[in-house]
Each structure stands twice: as C-alpha cells, then as structure tokens.
Amino acid sequence: MAGHPWARRGYSAALLSLSPLVWRRVWRESLPGRSRVERLGRIAASPEGAHSLWLHCASVGEVQAARPLIEALARRHPDRRLVITTMTATGAERAHAVAERLQDEADVAEVSHHFVPLDFPGAARRFLDRLRPDLAIFFETELWPNLLAGCERRGIPVAVVNGRLSPRAFRGYRRLGRLMAEALSHVSWLGAKSEADAERFRALGMAAGKTEVTGSLKFDLARDDKAFGVSERLRAEIGKRPVWVAGSTHEGEDEALLEAHARLRERCFEALLILVPRHPRRFEAAAELCRHAGMPLARRSRDEAVTGETAVYLGDTMGELSALYGAGDAAFVGGSLVPIGGHNLLEPAAMGVPVLTGPELANFTDVAEALRERQALVEVTDAVTLAEALARLLGDAAERERLAAAGRAVVEANRGALARTLEGLDRLLQAK
C-alpha cells in the first residue's frame, strides 16, 4: 500500500486516547437519538445486492454547493440509492430539503441521509461494512484517513470533488505531511477547483496522474424557480422600500452590519435590512442585537409582517437563503468582515442581485476573482464603507442592473465543472 500506514496508526491511537473528550463534544452538539448512534457507524445495513453512491459533505454550505451534483447523480443513476452524510445537524436538514425536492420527480434515485461516523477505526469499519457503496465521493476538503483507507480495503473507489485547499488549510495539513500522504494515497481521482488547489493537493502527496482541474461546482447553480417565487412574494409584501440582504453572517459581524444599517438609515430611513445569520444557534443572539441597537424587528420564523416601522427582517429559518437574497436590491455575503474566509458569492449573483463583500475571502478567491474580472463585485472593509456603498447602490438603479447582469454573466460563463466532474465519476464506476 502506498503512503505511510504507520502514520495512520499513530493518528488512530491519538484519536482513541482523546475519545472521551471527542465523544463528550459530539454528545453535546448532536441531536438526541439517531445522530449519536450513527457517529459510531451504527446505520441500517444496505439490503443484499443493493447499489448505492455515497456523498459526504461537511455541513450546510457544502450541501448547498453540492446540490447540482446531488441532483445530477440522482437523475443519472436512478437504479442506485444516493446516500448523503454530513457532520452537522444543519447540514442534515439541508440534505433532507434537497431530497424532498427530488421526490417530486419520476425516475430519480432514492436520496437518504446519515451522519458521518467519527473517524475511529471501529466506527469507520462498521459504517462501510453496512453501507457498502459502489463509490465514495468526498466534497471539497473532507479527508478522513480511516474512512479513506477502509474504502480502499473494500475495493470502493474514492473521489474528491470540488477539491479545495485554502492556503491556511494547506499549511495545517502540511504539518501532518505523512498522514495526509497516506490518506491521499487511497484517493482514486481528485477533481480540483483550480490549478492552485490541484498543486496544493499534489504537494501533500496526491498523485498527479489522478488529479484533474474541473473548476468549481458552485458555478453550476441550477435556476431555482421555487426560490424566485418566494422572493417575489416577499418583495410584494415588503413594498417599494429599498432592501439589502446580509446573508451567512457570523458572530462579531452582525454588530458591524447593524452599524452600517444605522448609518444607511440616516440617509434613507425607509431602508430595510434582511439579516440571515449563518448558524441557527445564533438566531436568538442576532434578534437581541437588533433590539439592543434599537432596530424594530420582524422574524420570519414567526411569520411576523414587515410594517413601515420594521428596520430589520430576521431570516431565522433554514434553506431559504437564496430566496431571501432574491428579495433584495443588493446583497452582502457574510463571513467576510471577520476572519472566516467568506461564503458563496454566487448565490446572490445567480438570483440577479448585486453582490457586496468584505475583505476576508480566502475560501472563495477563485469566485471573487471571476467576479472582479467582470466588475461584478463591490468590496468594502468595514461598517462605514459598507454604508457608503449601499447608499450609492440603492440610489442608482442603472448601476444595480449593471452589477446584476455582470454577476449573472459570470455564473453562466463559468459553468461546466458539473459535466467534467460527472465524467470523472463515471470513469470510476465503469472501472469498478
């Protein structure tokens, strides 16, 4: 076997020694029942002779980015069950929502969800023995050494798709050089987002002959007619007020966004902010921040109406970010005023909404560059510059339309990663 198996044995020993701490955290953060059991690989065994594809996504953002691939696989392989795993409960909710959409179609695969097991040797073994997939697909940067090695032992080909390694992640993985080389030795094919990502994977030990630059699946967003319908209804309820959306926001960022909104309302008092925190656990904290800032609030989860007095509409629901983006005249994508690395700039662009961002874009450098090249991205640094940019945009319909058209053009021009990814996966299935 290529790589350094002893490095994985050391990793497993370290993981087992820390298991009380790991399990305590998992127990605290998991949902009761199924999620805790499945963390140990205890899932229902696949029926004898059944065929399945396994796709692992870390959390809600990855499931959303993988949606074009999920839908394509379900339609392309209706005879195989498609199993999605996630680390988080929010990711599970998003996976179930995608599966429900597909249920309305004929001739598509059954789509189900499990929580991915912890990478303990026994948990990985139980999970793989019970699932027995024809192909394992890992999305972006999920590299679990025992799961990867277990796939190879069972003759299960492994693909890493939309492969991404930020400079920061690369530096972290590089400190685990031999372990990462051993893990990557089990990968049958890697489709990287960019040549820079491919080079980082190769530097960690990924075989050059098994690596291909496919582009980013994020550009292959399908038109979501349901989201457009929700956007139109919400906009009709709001009326003709200027509206901006702040999506996927984080702790430490909401304060700056509310400051920007207060500054904007000094010039345009009727402006409305649709605020959508990234994590459900922060919904209450975001509502409290709005109240503390003196911003009259309406909450979507409670079906509260937006009145003339409402300053902030809190999008405290799951699976509606695209629809909420589509209800705005401009959209700020969060995780970019704090050192998170940004979130998907293409979601508002695909909805035909001008895109604003902060400077922290380490996770989306390729997407940001594509938008910059078409002058389809407005970049700000803090609450002051954000308020100024919003005031200019909300007062200039022609510039908003130019930005919206340029953003849509970027999405269209960069499509193709999905087709290249499916070709790579088909080769693995045909060779099996």
XYZ file of C-alpha atoms in Angstrom:
432
model
C 0.000 0.000 0.000
C 1.290 3.466 -0.897
C 1.805 6.105 1.729
C 2.705 5.619 5.363
C 0.283 3.251 7.177
C 2.148 3.736 10.445
C 1.205 7.441 10.362
C -2.476 6.467 10.275
C -1.944 4.001 13.132
C -0.444 6.816 15.191
C -3.369 9.074 14.250
C -5.838 6.368 15.300
C -4.076 5.834 18.616
C -4.148 9.580 19.309
C -7.808 9.777 18.354
C -8.695 6.872 20.640
C -6.775 8.422 23.533
C -8.841 11.587 23.109
C -12.108 9.709 22.617
C -13.705 10.797 25.940
C -13.229 14.454 25.000
C -14.286 13.880 21.390
C -17.377 11.947 22.394
C -18.342 14.476 25.073
C -18.322 17.240 22.484
C -20.224 15.159 19.945
C -22.805 14.222 22.570
C -23.276 17.881 23.495
C -23.584 19.134 19.901
C -25.517 16.232 18.353
C -29.233 15.721 18.176
C -30.553 13.017 20.516
C -31.052 9.565 19.081
C -30.046 8.775 15.515
C -27.162 11.237 15.122
C -25.363 9.973 18.237
C -25.717 6.323 17.256
C -24.604 6.970 13.694
C -21.437 8.734 14.888
C -20.295 5.218 15.834
C -21.061 3.842 12.376
C -24.263 2.149 13.502
C -26.524 2.552 10.487
C -29.037 0.158 8.954
C -27.314 -2.333 6.673
C -27.939 -1.940 2.945
C -30.096 -4.743 1.502
C -28.170 -7.568 -0.112
C -27.484 -6.778 -3.762
C -28.413 -3.093 -3.375
C -26.264 -0.481 -5.076
C -25.527 2.945 -3.668
C -23.412 6.051 -4.128
C -22.094 7.819 -1.039
C -21.511 11.589 -0.995
C -20.021 13.228 2.092
C -20.444 16.965 2.727
C -19.279 18.620 5.934
C -22.150 20.995 6.652
C -24.958 23.110 5.250
C -22.735 25.237 2.988
C -21.188 22.194 1.351
C -24.584 20.529 0.847
C -25.840 23.690 -0.818
C -22.763 23.889 -3.040
C -23.124 20.197 -3.901
C -26.782 20.499 -4.797
C -26.197 20.499 -8.591
C -24.122 17.327 -8.187
C -26.689 15.679 -5.903
C -29.490 16.357 -8.369
C -27.400 15.206 -11.343
C -26.365 11.952 -9.638
C -29.943 11.177 -8.598
C -31.150 11.643 -12.181
C -28.155 9.954 -13.799
C -28.255 6.820 -11.603
C -31.903 6.139 -10.739
C -31.037 2.498 -10.054
C -28.661 3.393 -7.237
C -29.530 4.824 -3.828
C -27.750 8.134 -3.146
C -26.620 8.442 0.474
C -25.529 11.863 1.754
C -23.596 12.167 5.004
C -22.883 15.325 6.979
C -21.091 16.277 10.161
C -23.729 18.742 11.352
C -27.449 18.778 12.069
C -27.905 21.877 9.898
C -26.246 20.001 7.051
C -28.661 17.127 7.652
C -31.633 19.488 7.430
C -30.373 20.866 4.128
C -29.770 17.361 2.756
C -33.332 16.364 3.638
C -34.647 19.508 1.911
C -32.748 18.653 -1.286
C -34.038 15.073 -1.114
C -37.631 16.276 -0.705
C -37.354 18.391 -3.855
C -36.210 15.364 -5.822
C -39.048 13.172 -4.549
C -41.465 15.068 -6.794
C -39.654 13.812 -9.916
C -40.033 10.472 -11.642
C -37.064 8.210 -12.426
C -34.658 9.564 -9.823
C -32.646 7.718 -7.219
C -33.763 7.435 -3.631
C -31.833 10.037 -1.620
C -31.234 9.465 2.084
C -29.068 10.894 4.848
C -26.814 9.595 7.617
C -24.419 11.347 9.939
C -20.834 10.531 9.059
C -19.128 8.347 11.676
C -16.285 9.637 13.761
C -13.037 8.520 12.179
C -12.332 5.884 14.822
C -11.191 2.612 13.186
C -14.158 0.621 14.531
C -16.756 3.242 13.616
C -15.352 3.586 10.100
C -15.337 -0.200 9.688
C -18.962 -0.612 10.852
C -20.182 2.200 8.625
C -18.530 0.905 5.463
C -19.486 -2.726 6.121
C -23.128 -1.729 6.466
C -23.337 0.846 3.664
C -21.212 -0.976 1.048
C -21.289 1.854 -1.532
C -20.201 1.416 -5.146
C -18.419 4.778 -4.982
C -17.388 7.156 -2.181
C -17.388 10.881 -3.021
C -15.850 13.397 -0.625
C -16.744 17.063 -1.183
C -14.050 19.765 -1.062
C -11.635 19.224 1.850
C -13.033 16.308 3.834
C -10.110 13.877 4.231
C -10.727 11.229 6.912
C -7.792 8.779 6.982
C -9.565 5.709 8.378
C -12.609 6.077 6.153
C -10.387 6.545 3.089
C -8.235 3.509 3.956
C -11.349 1.438 4.688
C -12.732 2.237 1.241
C -9.601 1.001 -0.481
C -9.545 -2.229 1.562
C -13.079 -2.970 0.358
C -12.397 -2.072 -3.262
C -14.556 1.064 -3.097
C -13.194 3.763 -5.432
C -12.817 7.185 -3.793
C -13.292 10.576 -5.459
C -12.641 14.021 -4.018
C -14.767 16.529 -5.930
C -14.731 20.321 -5.966
C -11.370 19.791 -4.260
C -10.364 22.910 -2.377
C -7.385 23.700 -0.162
C -7.057 27.271 1.007
C -3.524 28.442 1.831
C -4.445 28.288 5.512
C -5.816 24.731 5.285
C -2.783 23.681 3.254
C -0.405 24.935 5.940
C -2.334 22.971 8.563
C -2.407 19.757 6.549
C 1.259 20.126 5.646
C 2.178 19.784 9.314
C 0.572 16.318 9.071
C 2.567 15.511 5.944
C 2.967 11.719 6.210
C -0.590 11.221 7.454
C -2.004 13.286 4.586
C 0.176 11.476 2.041
C -1.152 8.165 3.360
C -4.761 9.398 3.250
C -4.434 10.766 -0.289
C -2.865 7.506 -1.479
C -6.348 5.967 -1.173
C -7.998 8.567 -3.433
C -8.744 7.184 -6.900
C -9.475 10.530 -8.563
C -9.471 14.178 -7.463
C -11.314 16.947 -9.298
C -9.814 20.243 -8.108
C -11.488 23.632 -8.265
C -8.406 25.345 -9.667
C -4.819 24.707 -10.659
C -3.689 26.321 -7.386
C -5.832 23.870 -5.410
C -4.544 20.955 -7.500
C -0.949 21.999 -6.853
C -1.535 22.117 -3.088
C -3.065 18.626 -3.131
C -0.105 17.345 -5.160
C 2.273 18.939 -2.652
C 0.550 16.918 0.089
C 1.068 13.678 -1.828
C -1.843 13.373 -4.262
C -0.730 11.555 -7.412
C -0.509 13.949 -10.357
C -1.914 11.326 -12.730
C -5.075 11.036 -10.636
C -5.640 14.806 -10.373
C -7.688 16.921 -12.769
C -8.767 20.571 -12.674
C -12.542 20.507 -13.124
C -13.496 24.008 -11.948
C -15.907 24.993 -9.221
C -19.286 23.293 -8.919
C -20.557 26.456 -7.299
C -20.901 27.989 -10.777
C -23.292 25.229 -11.863
C -26.161 26.535 -9.802
C -29.463 25.476 -11.323
C -32.243 28.025 -11.624
C -34.409 27.638 -8.550
C -37.917 28.608 -9.611
C -39.285 27.937 -6.132
C -36.777 30.379 -4.613
C -37.668 33.014 -7.210
C -41.327 32.568 -6.339
C -40.663 33.061 -2.623
C -38.557 36.154 -3.427
C -41.339 37.710 -5.476
C -43.962 37.109 -2.799
C -41.751 38.514 -0.052
C -40.866 41.563 -2.120
C -44.545 42.202 -2.807
C -45.222 42.073 0.952
C -42.366 44.492 1.694
C -43.423 47.001 -0.957
C -41.238 49.621 -2.619
C -38.786 50.177 0.224
C -35.029 49.901 -0.509
C -33.923 46.451 0.712
C -30.480 44.999 1.299
C -29.693 41.495 2.492
C -26.832 40.331 4.703
C -26.538 36.548 4.384
C -24.494 33.876 6.191
C -23.370 36.318 8.874
C -21.248 35.438 11.899
C -20.649 36.472 15.492
C -18.701 39.720 15.548
C -20.002 40.627 12.086
C -23.639 41.360 12.858
C -22.633 44.316 15.010
C -20.829 45.932 12.057
C -23.765 45.203 9.754
C -26.234 46.800 12.142
C -23.932 49.817 12.434
C -23.850 50.078 8.641
C -27.646 49.838 8.563
C -27.980 52.605 11.145
C -25.683 54.823 9.054
C -27.671 53.991 5.920
C -30.963 54.871 7.609
C -29.582 58.310 8.460
C -29.684 58.963 4.701
C -32.550 56.648 3.759
C -34.781 55.985 6.758
C -37.103 53.602 4.898
C -34.253 51.156 4.101
C -34.847 47.592 5.305
C -32.177 45.029 6.224
C -32.884 41.321 5.793
C -30.408 39.708 8.196
C -29.689 35.969 7.810
C -27.244 34.501 10.378
C -25.195 31.531 9.191
C -25.954 29.246 12.141
C -29.389 28.611 13.712
C -27.885 28.706 17.193
C -27.261 32.432 16.643
C -30.808 33.396 15.713
C -31.727 34.496 19.230
C -28.458 36.376 19.720
C -28.993 38.233 16.427
C -32.528 39.181 17.475
C -31.173 40.529 20.772
C -28.522 42.566 18.927
C -31.247 44.173 16.814
C -33.273 45.052 19.885
C -30.203 46.436 21.637
C -29.453 48.591 18.577
C -32.984 49.993 18.684
C -33.947 48.363 15.386
C -37.650 47.345 15.228
C -37.603 43.682 14.255
C -39.797 41.188 12.409
C -38.933 37.477 12.435
C -39.574 35.179 9.504
C -39.820 32.062 11.691
C -42.808 33.632 13.459
C -44.432 34.821 10.223
C -44.289 38.415 11.512
C -45.283 41.028 8.950
C -42.893 43.705 7.733
C -44.511 47.040 8.529
C -43.420 50.594 7.864
C -41.804 50.582 11.307
C -39.705 47.466 10.718
C -35.980 48.180 10.352
C -34.707 44.566 10.269
C -36.330 41.399 8.957
C -34.594 38.425 10.570
C -34.303 35.409 8.278
C -34.250 32.886 11.116
C -35.241 29.879 9.001
C -33.240 27.201 7.189
C -32.956 26.578 3.463
C -34.247 29.972 2.329
C -31.067 31.980 1.845
C -31.312 32.136 -1.965
C -34.937 33.244 -1.769
C -34.089 35.944 0.761
C -31.188 37.146 -1.378
C -33.590 37.417 -4.300
C -35.846 39.776 -2.346
C -33.083 42.385 -2.037
C -31.829 45.268 -4.145
C -28.291 44.388 -3.031
C -26.727 41.548 -1.027
C -23.763 41.436 1.331
C -22.273 37.955 1.741
C -21.119 37.312 5.291
C -18.093 35.615 6.772
C -16.076 38.314 5.034
C -15.818 41.070 7.658
C -14.480 38.521 10.154
C -11.655 36.002 9.554
C -13.912 33.177 8.351
C -12.907 33.211 4.697
C -16.237 34.248 3.191
C -19.210 32.326 1.850
C -20.725 31.676 -1.556
C -20.735 34.929 -3.530
C -22.549 33.225 -6.389
C -25.846 32.662 -4.570
C -26.991 36.288 -4.831
C -25.342 36.644 -8.262
C -27.397 33.717 -9.584
C -30.536 35.381 -8.205
C -29.734 38.552 -10.182
C -28.770 40.663 -7.156
C -25.645 42.913 -6.918
C -23.009 41.361 -4.642
C -21.066 43.085 -1.857
C -18.361 41.525 0.291
C -15.779 42.267 2.950
C -12.046 41.568 2.539
C -11.898 38.055 4.078
C -12.303 35.806 1.025
C -9.729 33.035 1.482
C -12.311 30.306 0.791
C -13.610 31.932 -2.387
C -10.602 33.510 -4.055
C -11.413 31.936 -7.439
C -15.029 33.060 -7.366
C -14.085 36.558 -6.178
C -11.513 36.899 -8.964
C -14.030 35.837 -11.604
C -16.480 38.460 -10.326
C -13.769 41.133 -10.182
C -12.787 40.478 -13.788
C -16.330 41.339 -14.878
C -16.549 44.257 -12.401
C -19.390 42.389 -10.715
C -18.221 42.676 -7.095
C -18.404 45.583 -4.647
C -15.744 45.252 -1.933
C -15.866 47.057 1.416
C -13.708 46.986 4.514
C -15.945 47.957 7.442
C -19.313 49.343 8.513
C -18.529 52.839 7.216
C -17.531 51.771 3.703
C -20.414 49.290 3.573
C -22.946 52.034 4.419
C -21.426 54.303 1.765
C -21.511 51.575 -0.886
C -25.121 50.700 -0.058
C -26.201 54.343 -0.196
C -24.660 54.675 -3.669
C -26.167 51.438 -4.952
C -29.650 51.934 -3.566
C -29.721 55.362 -5.214
C -28.508 54.157 -8.615
C -30.833 51.720 -10.372
C -28.686 51.632 -13.508
C -25.589 50.557 -11.573
C -27.568 47.892 -9.726
C -28.766 46.493 -13.048
C -25.228 46.530 -14.463
C -23.852 44.651 -11.453
C -26.713 42.156 -11.538
C -26.207 41.455 -15.247
C -22.441 41.118 -14.803
C -22.911 38.685 -11.919
C -25.294 36.506 -13.909
C -22.820 36.549 -16.810
C -20.040 35.260 -14.525
C -22.212 32.365 -13.394
C -23.084 31.435 -16.973
C -19.543 31.810 -18.334
C -18.004 29.505 -15.739
C -20.434 26.614 -15.911
C -19.021 23.230 -16.890
C -17.498 21.858 -13.686
C -20.519 19.619 -13.173
C -20.116 17.916 -16.562
C -16.378 17.401 -16.007
C -16.999 16.031 -12.507
C -19.649 13.592 -13.709
C -17.274 12.346 -16.414
C -14.626 11.615 -13.792
C -17.112 9.797 -11.565
C -18.435 7.765 -14.492
C -14.909 6.565 -15.254
C -14.551 5.275 -11.696
C -17.883 3.450 -11.815
C -17.130 1.889 -15.194
C -13.728 0.672 -13.987
C -15.143 -0.907 -10.832
